[in-house]
Every structure is written in C-alpha cells, then in structure tokens.
Amino acid sequence: MTIRALLLALPLLLAGWFATLLAVAVLSHQAPAYVVLFPGSDLLSSLPADVAVLSATGFSVTLTAERPGLARALYRQGAWVVLPAGLRGCLPMPRL
C-alpha cells in the first residue's frame, strides 16, 4: 500500500466508523448512555425530567435515561451529534 492510498483510506475508515456510531445511536437502544458533542446552550435546560447528566465538559455532555429512544429525542431537541457511550464492543471482555 502506498502512502497515497493510506492517506485516502484512513479518512474513509474514520468516516465509516463515525457513521456506524451515529447509526447505532439512532437505530439501537442498547447503549446505556449517550454523548452529545457540541451541545447547544439550551440543551441542558430543555431535557426531560427522566434524563440524568453523567458528565459535562465544554464540548460534550454525557446523558442517560431509562426510556428507549433517547438519541432521537436529543436530535429533536437540537443536538448536532449524538454518539453511544458505554457499549461493551464486539470482543468478549476477559474474566478477571
């Protein structure tokens, strides 16, 4: 593989991974929490009562709720990017 092919493949790989995370957040209800990137100033004040804030920084907010469809609700409230948080992944976890 040449450097030129690698420079083309790497951004495509990252874009595919990001698109997969976006799809998992909207189509699946398996994530225990969601990370909202670049939340608007009014997002936290407009959250439903059953949504809990796990952490907040200057560029992200991690939220959780017991009800399904939280990612879609966050998009309806104006979130730009909602990613799943806390998923175990594809590989089995080692037993300690």
Coordinates of C-alpha atoms in Angstrom, one line a residue:
M1 CA 0.0 0.0 0.0
T2 CA 1.4 3.3 -1.0
I3 CA 1.3 6.4 1.2
R4 CA -1.2 8.0 -1.1
A5 CA -3.6 5.1 -0.7
L6 CA -3.1 5.1 3.0
L7 CA -3.9 8.9 3.2
L8 CA -7.1 8.2 1.3
A9 CA -8.1 5.1 3.2
L10 CA -7.6 6.4 6.7
P11 CA -10.1 9.3 6.5
L12 CA -12.6 6.9 4.8
L13 CA -12.1 4.4 7.6
L14 CA -12.7 7.1 10.3
A15 CA -15.8 8.4 8.5
G16 CA -17.2 4.9 8.2
W17 CA -16.6 4.3 11.9
F18 CA -18.2 7.6 12.8
A19 CA -21.2 6.9 10.6
T20 CA -21.6 3.5 12.2
L21 CA -21.6 5.1 15.7
L22 CA -24.2 7.6 14.6
A23 CA -26.4 4.8 13.2
V24 CA -26.0 2.6 16.3
A25 CA -27.1 5.6 18.5
V26 CA -30.3 6.2 16.5
L27 CA -31.3 2.6 15.4
S28 CA -30.3 0.7 18.5
H29 CA -31.4 1.1 22.1
Q30 CA -28.5 -0.9 23.6
A31 CA -26.3 2.0 24.8
P32 CA -26.6 2.7 28.5
A33 CA -25.7 6.4 27.8
Y34 CA -25.1 8.9 25.0
V35 CA -22.5 11.6 24.4
V36 CA -23.7 14.8 22.8
L37 CA -20.9 16.6 21.1
F38 CA -21.1 20.4 20.9
P39 CA -24.4 20.8 22.8
G40 CA -26.3 24.0 22.4
S41 CA -26.6 26.3 25.4
D42 CA -30.3 25.5 25.8
L43 CA -30.0 21.7 25.6
L44 CA -29.5 21.0 29.3
S45 CA -32.3 23.3 30.3
S46 CA -34.7 21.6 27.9
L47 CA -34.0 18.0 29.0
P48 CA -36.9 15.8 30.2
A49 CA -37.0 15.1 33.9
D50 CA -36.1 11.4 33.5
V51 CA -32.7 12.2 31.8
A52 CA -29.7 12.3 34.0
V53 CA -26.5 14.2 33.3
L54 CA -23.5 11.9 33.9
S55 CA -20.8 14.4 33.0
A56 CA -20.4 17.7 31.2
T57 CA -17.4 19.5 29.6
G58 CA -17.1 22.5 27.4
F59 CA -17.7 20.4 24.3
S60 CA -19.7 17.4 25.3
V61 CA -22.4 16.2 27.7
T62 CA -22.9 12.5 28.7
L63 CA -26.6 11.7 29.4
T64 CA -28.6 8.6 30.3
A65 CA -32.2 7.7 30.7
E66 CA -34.2 4.5 31.3
R67 CA -36.5 5.0 28.4
P68 CA -35.7 3.9 24.8
G69 CA -35.3 6.5 22.0
L70 CA -33.1 9.0 23.9
A71 CA -30.8 9.6 21.0
R72 CA -33.7 10.5 18.7
A73 CA -35.2 12.7 21.4
L74 CA -31.9 14.5 21.7
Y75 CA -31.7 15.1 18.0
R76 CA -35.3 16.5 18.1
Q77 CA -34.2 18.9 20.9
G78 CA -31.4 20.3 18.7
A79 CA -28.3 18.1 19.4
W80 CA -25.9 18.1 16.5
V81 CA -24.0 14.8 17.2
V82 CA -25.2 12.0 19.5
L83 CA -22.9 9.0 20.0
P84 CA -23.5 5.9 22.1
A85 CA -21.5 5.6 25.3
G86 CA -20.8 2.6 27.5
L87 CA -21.2 -0.1 24.9
R88 CA -19.0 -3.2 25.5
G89 CA -18.0 -3.6 21.9
C90 CA -17.6 -6.7 19.7
L91 CA -14.9 -8.5 21.6
P92 CA -15.6 -10.5 24.7
M93 CA -14.3 -9.0 27.9
P94 CA -11.7 -11.1 29.8
R95 CA -12.7 -12.5 33.1
L96 CA -10.6 -11.4 36.0

